[in-house]
Short mmCIF file of C-alpha atoms in Angstrom, two decimals:
data_model
loop_
_atom_site.label_atom_id
_atom_site.label_comp_id
_atom_site.label_asym_id
_atom_site.label_seq_id
_atom_site.Cartn_x
_atom_site.Cartn_y
_atom_site.Cartn_z
CA MET A 15 0.00 0.00 0.00
CA SER A 16 1.38 3.43 -0.86
CA ALA A 17 1.91 6.50 1.36
CA PRO A 18 -0.61 9.39 1.38
CA HIS A 19 -0.68 11.18 -1.89
CA PRO A 20 1.53 14.32 -1.99
CA GLN A 21 -1.46 16.43 -3.09
CA GLN A 22 -3.35 15.32 0.00
CA ARG A 23 -0.59 16.46 2.34
CA ARG A 24 -0.25 19.82 0.64
CA THR A 25 -3.99 20.55 0.74
CA ALA A 26 -4.30 19.72 4.41
CA ALA A 27 -1.38 21.90 5.38
CA SER A 28 -2.03 24.98 3.31
CA THR A 29 -5.70 25.70 3.81
CA SER A 30 -8.59 25.04 6.14
CA LEU A 31 -10.57 23.63 3.23
CA ARG A 32 -10.71 19.86 3.13
CA ALA A 33 -10.47 18.45 -0.37
CA ILE A 34 -13.12 16.03 -1.61
CA GLY A 35 -12.40 13.05 -3.87
CA MET A 36 -8.83 12.48 -2.73
CA PRO A 37 -7.07 9.46 -4.34
CA ARG A 38 -6.84 6.29 -2.25
CA GLY A 39 -3.83 4.06 -2.45
CA LEU A 40 -4.04 0.67 -4.20
CA LEU A 41 -1.75 -2.31 -4.64
CA VAL A 42 -1.65 -3.15 -8.30
CA ARG A 43 -0.04 -6.01 -10.19
CA VAL A 44 1.06 -4.99 -13.65
CA ASP A 45 2.06 -6.76 -16.84
CA ALA A 46 5.18 -6.29 -18.98
CA ASP A 47 3.76 -3.10 -20.46
CA ALA A 48 3.11 -1.71 -16.96
CA ARG A 49 -0.67 -2.08 -17.40
CA PRO A 50 -2.79 -3.20 -14.43
CA VAL A 51 -3.76 -6.86 -14.42
CA ALA A 52 -4.97 -7.19 -10.81
CA ILE A 53 -5.68 -4.89 -7.89
CA ALA A 54 -5.61 -5.52 -4.16
CA ARG A 55 -7.29 -3.54 -1.39
CA ARG A 56 -7.77 -4.05 2.28
CA ASP A 57 -11.31 -3.93 3.62
CA ARG A 58 -12.25 -2.34 6.95
CA ARG A 59 -11.36 -5.47 8.87
CA GLY A 60 -7.92 -5.53 7.29
CA ALA A 61 -8.59 -8.53 5.06
CA ARG A 62 -6.96 -8.39 1.66
CA ASP A 63 -9.33 -8.34 -1.31
CA GLU A 64 -7.80 -9.02 -4.71
CA ALA A 65 -9.57 -8.72 -8.04
CA ARG A 66 -8.41 -9.45 -11.56
CA VAL A 67 -8.72 -6.84 -14.29
CA GLU A 68 -10.87 -8.30 -17.02
CA GLN A 69 -10.79 -5.42 -19.45
CA ILE A 70 -9.18 -2.01 -19.85
CA GLU A 71 -11.81 0.28 -21.32
CA GLU A 72 -9.92 3.51 -21.61
CA ILE A 73 -6.50 5.01 -20.93
CA TRP A 74 -5.70 8.70 -20.73
CA ARG A 75 -2.89 10.81 -19.37
CA ILE A 76 -2.94 14.05 -17.43
CA ALA A 77 0.20 16.13 -17.14
CA GLU A 78 -0.46 18.98 -14.81
CA ALA A 79 1.94 21.92 -14.92
CA TRP A 80 4.71 19.83 -16.47
CA TRP A 81 6.86 22.94 -16.82
CA ARG A 82 7.08 23.39 -13.06
CA GLU A 83 9.58 21.76 -10.77
CA VAL A 84 6.88 19.79 -8.94
CA SER A 85 4.44 18.54 -11.51
CA GLN A 86 1.59 16.08 -11.52
CA ALA A 87 1.64 13.43 -14.21
CA ARG A 88 -0.87 10.61 -14.05
CA THR A 89 -1.94 7.81 -16.33
CA TYR A 90 -5.58 6.93 -15.75
CA TYR A 91 -7.16 3.56 -16.51
CA ARG A 92 -10.87 2.85 -16.59
CA VAL A 93 -11.09 -0.89 -16.09
CA ILE A 94 -13.69 -3.61 -15.59
CA LEU A 95 -12.84 -5.97 -12.75
CA GLU A 96 -13.85 -9.56 -12.58
CA GLY A 97 -17.54 -9.76 -11.79
CA GLY A 98 -18.17 -6.72 -13.99
CA ARG A 99 -17.38 -4.02 -11.47
CA PRO A 100 -15.99 -0.83 -13.09
CA LEU A 101 -13.08 1.05 -11.48
CA THR A 102 -10.99 4.10 -12.33
CA LEU A 103 -7.40 4.08 -11.14
CA PHE A 104 -4.21 5.91 -12.00
CA ARG A 105 -0.49 5.57 -11.76
CA ASP A 106 1.52 8.52 -10.48
CA ASP A 107 4.13 8.74 -13.19
CA ALA A 108 6.60 10.45 -10.88
CA THR A 109 6.55 7.84 -8.10
CA GLY A 110 5.04 4.80 -9.80
CA ALA A 111 2.42 4.48 -7.03
CA TRP A 112 -1.15 3.44 -7.84
CA PHE A 113 -4.33 5.12 -6.66
CA GLU A 114 -8.05 4.67 -7.00
CA GLN A 115 -10.07 7.78 -7.84
CA PRO A 116 -13.48 8.27 -9.46
CA TYR A 117 -13.17 10.55 -12.44
CA SER A 118 -15.69 12.67 -14.31
CA ALA A 119 -15.12 15.26 -17.01
CA PRO A 120 -14.44 18.71 -15.57
CA GLN A 121 -16.65 21.72 -16.25
CA ASN A 122 -15.62 24.20 -18.87
CA ALA A 123 -13.29 26.76 -17.37
CA PRO A 124 -14.49 30.37 -17.35
CA GLU A 125 -12.57 32.93 -19.37
CA GLY A 126 -9.26 33.76 -17.73
CA ALA A 127 -9.42 31.02 -15.11
CA PRO A 128 -6.02 29.60 -14.08
CA ARG A 129 -5.22 26.23 -15.63
CA MET B 1 -36.20 91.71 11.50
CA SER B 2 -39.13 91.88 13.84
CA ARG B 3 -39.66 91.09 17.49
CA ALA B 4 -43.36 91.86 17.42
CA VAL B 5 -46.18 89.64 18.49
CA PRO B 6 -47.30 88.05 15.19
CA ARG B 7 -47.13 84.32 15.10
CA PRO B 8 -45.06 83.05 12.18
CA ARG B 9 -47.13 81.86 9.28
CA ALA B 10 -47.36 78.20 8.37
CA ALA B 11 -44.28 76.35 7.14
CA SER B 12 -41.98 77.71 9.78
CA VAL B 13 -39.09 76.41 11.78
CA ALA B 14 -38.01 77.09 15.34
CA CYS B 15 -34.42 76.72 16.47
CA LEU B 16 -33.38 76.51 20.08
CA ALA B 17 -29.69 77.26 20.48
CA ILE B 18 -27.38 77.34 23.44
CA PRO B 19 -23.94 78.43 22.31
CA SER B 20 -21.30 76.47 24.22
CA LEU B 21 -23.70 74.12 25.94
CA ALA B 22 -20.89 72.32 27.77
CA PHE B 23 -19.78 75.52 29.46
CA GLN B 24 -23.31 76.70 30.22
CA CYS B 25 -24.09 73.36 31.91
CA GLU B 26 -21.16 73.84 34.26
CA LEU B 27 -22.30 77.39 35.01
CA VAL B 28 -25.75 76.03 35.94
CA GLU B 29 -24.21 73.43 38.25
CA ARG B 30 -21.72 75.87 39.76
CA PRO B 31 -23.41 79.28 39.99
CA GLY B 32 -20.37 80.65 41.85
CA LEU B 33 -18.54 80.77 38.52
CA ALA B 34 -20.87 83.49 37.20
CA GLY B 35 -18.97 86.76 36.89
CA MET B 36 -15.61 85.02 37.41
CA PRO B 37 -12.86 84.51 34.83
CA ALA B 38 -13.23 80.85 33.89
CA VAL B 39 -12.42 78.55 31.00
CA LEU B 40 -13.63 75.16 29.83
CA SER B 41 -10.73 72.81 29.13
CA ASP B 42 -10.65 69.91 26.70
CA GLU B 43 -10.63 66.30 27.93
CA ALA B 44 -6.84 66.19 27.82
CA HIS B 45 -6.69 69.30 30.04
CA ALA B 46 -4.36 70.87 27.52
CA ARG B 47 -6.33 73.54 25.64
CA VAL B 48 -9.06 76.09 26.20
CA LEU B 49 -12.40 75.20 24.63
CA ASP B 50 -14.43 78.18 25.84
CA VAL B 51 -14.01 81.29 27.96
CA THR B 52 -16.21 83.61 30.00
CA PRO B 53 -16.29 87.32 29.08
CA GLU B 54 -14.37 88.02 32.29
CA ALA B 55 -11.56 85.71 31.21
CA ARG B 56 -11.54 87.29 27.76
CA ILE B 57 -10.80 90.66 29.35
CA HIS B 58 -7.52 89.17 30.58
CA GLY B 59 -6.62 88.11 27.04
CA VAL B 60 -7.59 84.45 27.38
CA ARG B 61 -8.73 83.06 24.03
CA VAL B 62 -10.23 79.82 22.74
CA GLY B 63 -7.58 77.40 21.47
CA MET B 64 -4.66 78.58 23.61
CA THR B 65 -2.97 76.18 26.01
CA LEU B 66 -4.14 76.09 29.62
CA ARG B 67 -0.61 76.95 30.74
CA ASP B 68 -0.68 80.17 28.69
CA ALA B 69 -4.20 80.99 29.88
CA VAL B 70 -3.26 80.64 33.56
CA GLY B 71 -0.16 82.72 32.85
CA LEU B 72 -2.36 85.53 31.58
CA CYS B 73 -4.91 85.26 34.38
CA PRO B 74 -3.63 83.63 37.59
CA MET B 75 -7.12 83.67 39.19
CA LEU B 76 -8.57 81.69 36.29
CA SER B 77 -11.00 78.88 37.18
CA VAL B 78 -10.57 75.83 34.95
CA VAL B 79 -13.70 73.76 34.40
CA GLU B 80 -13.35 70.15 33.29
CA PRO B 81 -15.84 68.83 30.75
CA ARG B 82 -18.48 66.41 32.03
CA PRO B 83 -20.05 64.68 29.01
CA ALA B 84 -22.71 62.96 31.13
CA LEU B 85 -23.96 66.27 32.44
CA VAL B 86 -24.00 67.81 28.97
CA ALA B 87 -25.90 64.82 27.56
CA ARG B 88 -28.52 65.19 30.30
CA PHE B 89 -29.06 68.86 29.52
CA ALA B 90 -29.08 68.15 25.77
CA ARG B 91 -31.95 65.71 26.34
CA ASP B 92 -33.80 68.41 28.30
CA LEU B 93 -33.51 70.72 25.29
CA VAL B 94 -35.00 68.09 22.99
CA GLU B 95 -37.82 67.47 25.47
CA ALA B 96 -38.48 71.23 25.66
CA MET B 97 -38.90 71.41 21.90
CA CYS B 98 -41.03 68.25 21.91
CA ALA B 99 -43.48 70.24 24.04
CA VAL B 100 -44.31 72.45 21.05
CA SER B 101 -43.98 70.09 18.08
CA PRO B 102 -43.89 66.37 17.41
CA LEU B 103 -41.23 66.90 14.71
CA VAL B 104 -37.97 67.69 16.45
CA GLU B 105 -34.39 67.27 15.27
CA GLU B 106 -31.28 67.51 17.39
CA ALA B 107 -28.84 68.93 14.86
CA GLY B 108 -25.84 69.25 17.13
CA GLN B 109 -24.81 69.88 20.69
CA GLY B 110 -27.06 72.65 21.94
CA ILE B 111 -28.95 73.10 18.65
CA VAL B 112 -32.49 71.70 18.31
CA PHE B 113 -34.92 72.37 15.47
CA ALA B 114 -38.69 71.96 15.55
CA ASP B 115 -41.08 71.97 12.63
CA LEU B 116 -43.88 74.34 13.61
CA ARG B 117 -46.26 73.62 10.77
CA GLY B 118 -49.75 73.01 12.06
CA THR B 119 -49.13 74.35 15.56
CA GLU B 120 -50.52 77.85 14.93
CA GLY B 121 -53.71 77.04 16.81
CA LEU B 122 -51.82 75.85 19.87
CA TYR B 123 -49.47 78.82 20.00
CA PRO B 124 -51.18 81.71 18.23
CA ARG B 125 -48.66 84.27 19.50
CA LEU B 126 -44.91 84.23 19.50
CA GLY B 127 -44.94 84.80 23.25
CA ASP B 128 -46.93 81.58 23.76
CA LEU B 129 -44.33 79.66 21.80
CA LYS B 130 -41.49 81.21 23.75
CA ARG B 131 -43.13 80.39 27.09
CA ALA B 132 -43.79 76.80 26.01
CA VAL B 133 -40.19 76.23 24.93
CA PHE B 134 -38.40 78.12 27.68
CA GLY B 135 -40.65 76.49 30.29
CA GLY B 136 -38.62 73.31 29.93
CA VAL B 137 -35.15 74.86 29.90
CA PRO B 138 -33.31 76.20 32.96
CA PRO B 139 -32.97 79.98 32.42
CA GLN B 140 -29.36 79.79 33.63
CA LEU B 141 -28.56 77.96 30.39
CA CYS B 142 -29.40 81.24 28.58
CA PRO B 143 -31.44 79.62 25.78
CA GLN B 144 -31.90 81.55 22.55
CA LEU B 145 -34.83 80.93 20.23
CA GLY B 146 -35.07 81.74 16.54
CA VAL B 147 -38.21 81.41 14.42
CA ALA B 148 -38.22 81.74 10.64
CA ASP B 149 -39.51 80.14 7.48
CA ALA B 150 -36.35 78.20 6.77
CA ARG B 151 -33.88 76.18 8.77
CA PHE B 152 -30.75 78.30 8.24
CA THR B 153 -32.60 81.56 8.90
CA ALA B 154 -34.03 80.13 12.14
CA LEU B 155 -30.53 79.06 13.25
CA MET B 156 -29.05 82.49 12.57
CA ALA B 157 -32.01 84.13 14.29
CA ALA B 158 -31.39 81.99 17.37
CA HIS B 159 -27.70 82.93 17.37
CA ARG B 160 -28.57 86.61 17.21
CA ALA B 161 -31.23 86.42 19.91
CA GLU B 162 -30.41 87.68 23.38
CA PRO B 163 -30.29 85.05 26.16
CA ASN B 164 -33.81 83.95 27.13
CA ALA B 165 -35.28 85.82 24.16
CA VAL B 166 -36.73 84.99 20.77
CA VAL B 167 -36.09 86.51 17.33
CA HIS B 168 -38.57 86.02 14.52
CA VAL B 169 -37.51 86.66 10.93
CA PRO B 170 -40.37 86.86 8.38
CA LEU B 171 -39.69 85.45 4.93
CA THR B 172 -39.74 88.87 3.28
CA GLU B 173 -36.96 90.09 5.57
CA ALA B 174 -34.86 86.94 5.59
CA ALA B 175 -32.42 87.92 2.82
CA THR B 176 -31.73 91.30 4.43
CA PHE B 177 -31.39 89.69 7.84
CA LEU B 178 -28.85 87.16 6.57
CA ALA B 179 -26.88 89.54 4.34
CA THR B 180 -24.38 90.45 7.07
CA GLU B 181 -23.77 86.88 8.25
CA LEU B 182 -20.36 85.37 7.49
CA VAL B 183 -20.24 82.78 4.71
CA SER B 184 -18.52 80.41 7.12
CA ARG B 185 -21.93 79.97 8.80
CA LEU B 186 -23.44 78.58 5.61
CA PRO B 187 -23.80 74.80 5.15
CA LEU B 188 -20.58 74.58 3.13
CA GLU B 189 -17.39 72.55 3.44
CA VAL B 190 -14.32 74.32 4.82
CA ASP B 191 -12.60 74.17 1.41
CA ALA B 192 -15.53 75.93 -0.23
CA VAL B 193 -15.51 78.68 2.41
CA GLU B 194 -11.77 79.16 1.92
CA ARG B 195 -12.27 79.53 -1.82
CA LEU B 196 -14.98 82.12 -1.21
CA HIS B 197 -12.60 84.03 1.06
CA LEU B 198 -9.95 83.94 -1.67
CA LEU B 199 -12.51 85.40 -4.04
CA GLY B 200 -13.23 88.16 -1.55
CA ILE B 201 -16.72 86.90 -0.68
CA GLU B 202 -17.05 87.19 3.08
CA ARG B 203 -20.76 87.79 3.74
CA CYS B 204 -23.96 85.96 2.82
CA GLY B 205 -25.28 89.05 1.02
CA ALA B 206 -22.41 89.01 -1.48
CA PHE B 207 -22.74 85.24 -1.85
CA ALA B 208 -26.50 85.41 -2.53
CA ALA B 209 -25.95 88.15 -5.12
CA LEU B 210 -24.00 85.75 -7.35
CA PRO B 211 -25.91 83.78 -10.00
CA ARG B 212 -27.07 80.40 -8.72
CA ALA B 213 -25.79 78.62 -11.81
CA ALA B 214 -22.28 79.99 -11.24
CA ILE B 215 -22.34 78.87 -7.61
CA GLU B 216 -23.54 75.38 -8.53
CA ALA B 217 -20.92 75.15 -11.26
CA GLN B 218 -18.20 75.85 -8.68
CA PHE B 219 -19.54 74.12 -5.56
CA GLY B 220 -22.06 71.60 -6.87
CA LEU B 221 -25.36 70.73 -5.23
CA GLU B 222 -24.06 71.78 -1.82
CA GLY B 223 -23.34 75.23 -3.21
CA GLY B 224 -26.89 75.50 -4.52
CA VAL B 225 -28.33 74.62 -1.10
CA ALA B 226 -26.07 77.21 0.55
CA TRP B 227 -27.11 79.82 -2.02
CA LEU B 228 -30.78 79.23 -1.23
CA ALA B 229 -30.02 79.29 2.49
CA ALA B 230 -28.25 82.64 2.13
CA ARG B 231 -31.43 84.02 0.53
CA GLY B 232 -33.62 82.74 3.37
CA GLU B 233 -34.95 79.83 1.30
CA ASP B 234 -33.04 76.92 2.84
CA PRO B 235 -34.63 73.80 1.29
CA ARG B 236 -33.40 71.42 4.00
CA PRO B 237 -36.32 70.22 6.12
CA VAL B 238 -36.35 69.37 9.80
CA ARG B 239 -35.51 65.69 9.97
CA PRO B 240 -37.15 64.20 13.03
CA GLN B 241 -36.82 60.66 14.29
CA PRO B 242 -40.47 59.99 15.10
CA TRP B 243 -39.92 56.41 16.21
CA GLU B 244 -37.50 57.65 18.86
CA ARG B 245 -40.34 59.42 20.61
CA GLU B 246 -42.12 56.23 21.55
CA ARG B 247 -39.87 54.95 24.29
CA VAL B 248 -39.64 53.90 27.90
CA GLU B 249 -36.76 54.53 30.25
CA GLU B 250 -35.63 52.98 33.49
CA HIS B 251 -32.85 54.21 35.77
CA VAL B 252 -30.78 52.76 38.55
CA GLN B 253 -29.03 55.20 40.85
CA ALA B 254 -26.27 53.21 42.46
CA GLU B 255 -24.87 54.06 45.87
CA PRO B 256 -22.17 52.78 46.22
CA PRO B 257 -21.38 52.82 42.48
CA LEU B 258 -21.51 49.63 40.45
CA VAL B 259 -17.97 48.35 40.05
CA SER B 260 -18.21 44.82 38.69
CA ARG B 261 -19.65 43.71 35.39
CA GLU B 262 -21.88 41.27 37.23
CA SER B 263 -23.47 44.04 39.28
CA VAL B 264 -24.13 46.07 36.12
CA LEU B 265 -25.73 43.01 34.51
CA HIS B 266 -27.85 42.41 37.59
CA ALA B 267 -29.06 46.03 37.59
CA LEU B 268 -29.74 45.80 33.89
CA GLU B 269 -31.83 42.68 34.23
CA GLN B 270 -33.98 44.38 36.85
CA MET B 271 -34.39 47.48 34.68
CA LEU B 272 -35.40 45.41 31.66
CA GLY B 273 -38.14 43.73 33.67
CA ARG B 274 -39.42 47.06 34.97
CA ALA B 275 -39.28 48.70 31.54
CA LEU B 276 -41.30 45.91 29.93
CA ARG B 277 -43.90 46.13 32.68
CA GLN B 278 -44.55 49.80 31.92
CA PRO B 279 -48.00 50.20 30.33
CA ARG B 280 -46.55 51.94 27.29
CA ALA B 281 -44.29 48.96 26.53
CA ARG B 282 -46.86 46.25 27.12
CA ARG B 283 -47.61 44.12 24.05
CA ARG B 284 -45.27 46.32 22.00
CA PHE B 285 -42.13 45.52 20.05
CA VAL B 286 -38.84 47.36 20.49
CA ARG B 287 -36.65 48.63 17.67
CA LEU B 288 -33.78 50.19 19.58
CA LEU B 289 -32.04 49.34 22.83
CA ARG B 290 -29.90 52.04 24.39
CA LEU B 291 -27.74 51.75 27.48
CA ARG B 292 -26.33 54.83 29.12
CA ALA B 293 -24.22 54.98 32.24
CA GLU B 294 -22.52 57.77 34.11
CA THR B 295 -19.52 57.52 36.36
CA GLU B 296 -19.09 59.48 39.55
CA ARG B 297 -16.62 61.76 37.77
CA GLY B 298 -19.14 62.60 35.05
CA ALA B 299 -17.79 60.38 32.30
CA LEU B 300 -20.45 59.03 29.99
CA TRP B 301 -20.64 55.49 28.60
CA GLU B 302 -23.24 54.76 25.98
CA ARG B 303 -24.10 51.82 23.77
CA GLU B 304 -27.05 51.32 21.48
CA GLN B 305 -28.27 48.52 19.31
CA VAL B 306 -30.72 49.05 16.48
CA LEU B 307 -32.65 45.83 15.98
CA ARG B 308 -33.21 44.65 12.45
CA ASP B 309 -36.37 42.88 13.52
CA PRO B 310 -38.29 44.50 16.37
CA LEU B 311 -38.17 42.33 19.50
CA GLY B 312 -41.03 41.66 21.86
CA ASP B 313 -39.45 38.80 23.70
CA ARG B 314 -37.67 39.55 26.97
CA GLY B 315 -35.23 36.68 26.57
CA ARG B 316 -33.96 37.85 23.19
CA MET B 317 -33.71 41.44 24.38
CA TRP B 318 -31.70 40.27 27.34
CA THR B 319 -29.33 38.37 25.04
CA VAL B 320 -28.66 41.56 23.06
CA LEU B 321 -28.18 43.69 26.18
CA ARG B 322 -25.90 41.17 27.85
CA THR B 323 -23.69 41.11 24.77
CA LEU B 324 -23.43 44.91 24.87
CA VAL B 325 -22.20 44.79 28.46
CA GLU B 326 -20.09 41.65 28.43
CA TYR B 327 -17.67 42.87 25.80
CA ALA B 328 -17.51 46.52 26.86
CA GLU B 329 -14.81 48.43 28.66
CA PHE B 330 -16.18 50.74 31.33
CA PRO B 331 -14.68 54.17 32.04
CA GLY B 332 -15.13 53.63 35.79
CA PRO B 333 -17.66 52.64 38.48
CA PHE B 334 -21.18 53.65 37.48
CA SER B 335 -23.33 55.84 39.69
CA LEU B 336 -26.26 56.01 37.28
CA VAL B 337 -27.36 53.45 34.70
CA THR B 338 -30.20 54.10 32.26
CA LEU B 339 -31.91 51.61 30.00
CA GLU B 340 -34.01 52.92 27.15
CA LEU B 341 -36.33 50.87 24.97
CA ALA B 342 -37.07 53.05 21.98
CA GLY B 343 -39.02 52.79 18.76
CA LEU B 344 -41.90 50.96 20.36
CA THR B 345 -44.06 49.46 17.67
CA GLU B 346 -46.97 47.10 17.25
CA GLU B 347 -46.41 43.48 16.41
CA SER B 348 -47.52 44.10 12.83
CA GLY B 349 -44.32 46.10 12.36
CA ARG B 350 -42.32 42.90 12.31
CA GLN B 351 -40.76 41.92 9.01
CA HIS B 352 -41.87 38.45 7.96
CA SER B 353 -40.06 36.33 5.45
CA LEU B 354 -41.76 34.82 2.43
CA PHE B 355 -39.76 31.70 3.13
CA MET B 356 -40.58 31.39 6.78
CA GLU B 357 -40.29 27.61 6.91
CA GLN B 358 -36.87 27.68 5.28
CA THR B 359 -35.68 30.41 7.65
CA ARG B 360 -36.94 28.48 10.64
CA ARG B 361 -35.12 25.36 9.53
CA ARG B 362 -31.93 27.34 9.04
CA GLU B 363 -32.26 28.82 12.53
CA GLN B 364 -32.79 25.32 13.96
CA LEU B 365 -29.73 24.06 12.10
CA ASP B 366 -27.60 26.99 13.28
CA GLU B 367 -28.74 26.43 16.85
CA MET B 368 -27.90 22.73 16.62
CA VAL B 369 -24.44 23.45 15.20
CA ARG B 370 -23.75 25.90 18.02
CA HIS B 371 -24.58 23.21 20.57
CA LEU B 372 -22.35 20.71 18.79
CA LYS B 373 -19.50 23.22 18.66
CA VAL B 374 -19.75 23.74 22.40
CA ARG B 375 -19.66 19.99 22.92
CA PHE B 376 -16.93 18.99 20.44
CA GLY B 377 -14.92 22.19 20.13
CA GLU B 378 -15.47 22.46 16.39
CA SER B 379 -18.36 22.25 14.03
CA PRO B 380 -18.90 18.66 12.89
CA LEU B 381 -20.81 19.89 9.85
CA ALA B 382 -19.29 21.12 6.63
CA ARG B 383 -20.59 22.46 3.39
CA VAL B 384 -19.38 21.59 -0.08
CA VAL B 385 -17.83 24.54 -1.89
CA GLU B 386 -16.60 24.65 -5.44
CA VAL B 387 -12.92 25.52 -5.68
CA GLU B 388 -11.88 24.97 -9.28
CA PRO B 389 -14.65 22.87 -10.86
CA TRP B 390 -12.86 23.03 -14.21
CA HIS B 391 -9.66 21.44 -12.86
CA ARG B 392 -8.51 18.21 -14.45
CA LEU B 393 -7.49 16.71 -11.10
CA PRO B 394 -10.74 15.72 -9.37
CA GLU B 395 -9.48 16.48 -5.85
CA ARG B 396 -8.89 20.12 -6.82
CA ARG B 397 -12.49 20.77 -7.89
CA ARG B 398 -14.47 20.85 -4.64
CA ALA B 399 -13.74 21.02 -0.95
CA LEU B 400 -15.43 20.90 2.44
CA LEU B 401 -15.66 24.09 4.44
CA GLU B 402 -16.55 24.04 8.12
CA TYR B 403 -20.15 25.11 8.68
CA ASP B 404 -19.89 27.84 11.29
CA PRO B 405 -23.08 29.90 11.68
#
């Protein structure tokens, strides 16, 4: 299981706002192309729950502020687990850690909004 | 100018003026000062605020330091200002004018206007009016009364009146009466008066002789009002506060003085109960709560709270009053505390919301959160706020903000 996501630490320290939809760490087994083939999570009682990835539906990449010293680069995967359960997860390209995070398309940014 | 009997015609204004009210109050309280060289000092005891004619003979002037004044006149009596005393006398002046008209405005310290329209039948002669007003003012205060058709004319008439006398200026004579007055008396900013002086315009007569358009072009709307005032046609009405008139007052004279906050709160609670039991306050709502306290040394402490929604409930009034006292700094032990419930109104005066149910729920929620905060130290509720809903990283789009009513 990975450490808390760097974004999570920064948000908690810098503002009294508490972020919603923070990524949760996952243990992921990958194939030779570094694609997820199985994921493992621990339930509330601490028992390990592993599920095989049956299908990868979509892959996309987000590079956030790549020109800065500390940047966010993620590769997202929308997968179908065995039993038909969908899941969205991503790999932090800087650290190689895996996280689970629901993803929906963002709203259109207003004119002049910071990107 | 006329000092004859005729009662001013309709649409007239009376002005009661007491130049240097603070000094006059002290002279009333200490009659031994009459005929003596004396000065009124400022609160810092550094400068002279006012002087008696006897002190002026010795060369003592307003604005000089007390040290210089005493140097010029070693027998000089120095009077310290007592704001509480002045406030009490100022209220007496307002009450005296309320005896002749329901529309009364306190325009400044020692200057009270009354709208006399419709009172001709009550006071058909000028003498009747004078008796009615001066009946409520101690003659030692040397009140001066001016009656005219416009506010500024009435004020100048009051200033020119002898002590305990009245001056009436009819409309037809107003411009002539005002012509010799200094332009600095007009309702103009200091900068405007200085510009007039630079232009060589010193008196109202010269000012009123200029074209109105030229005055307004230089000094704007304010200049136009001053121009009309200089001609005896001041358009500014008397601005009364009618809701202030409906009020009840309760006092506590404390001997020994109230030192602790708890004792002030205790006295206040008693006064609130007594005030609400007064027949005038029964089944009425209150729009303004005013607390006034005087120290033994004459310092005045005053707080007031205008209520957005009139209150008829003793508990809620007490909450407001307690807040006023709990976070205040007192100037010293109080010898007199006064509670005033003003702006008494009927229940129908209360503002209702179209969304009463929603408001009630919100109040219930706020109340619940306050209880939870007391119990847990922080609000356990939060609201979702949008931060950057267009951000590509989902955790940057929305956040939780503590719900703190």
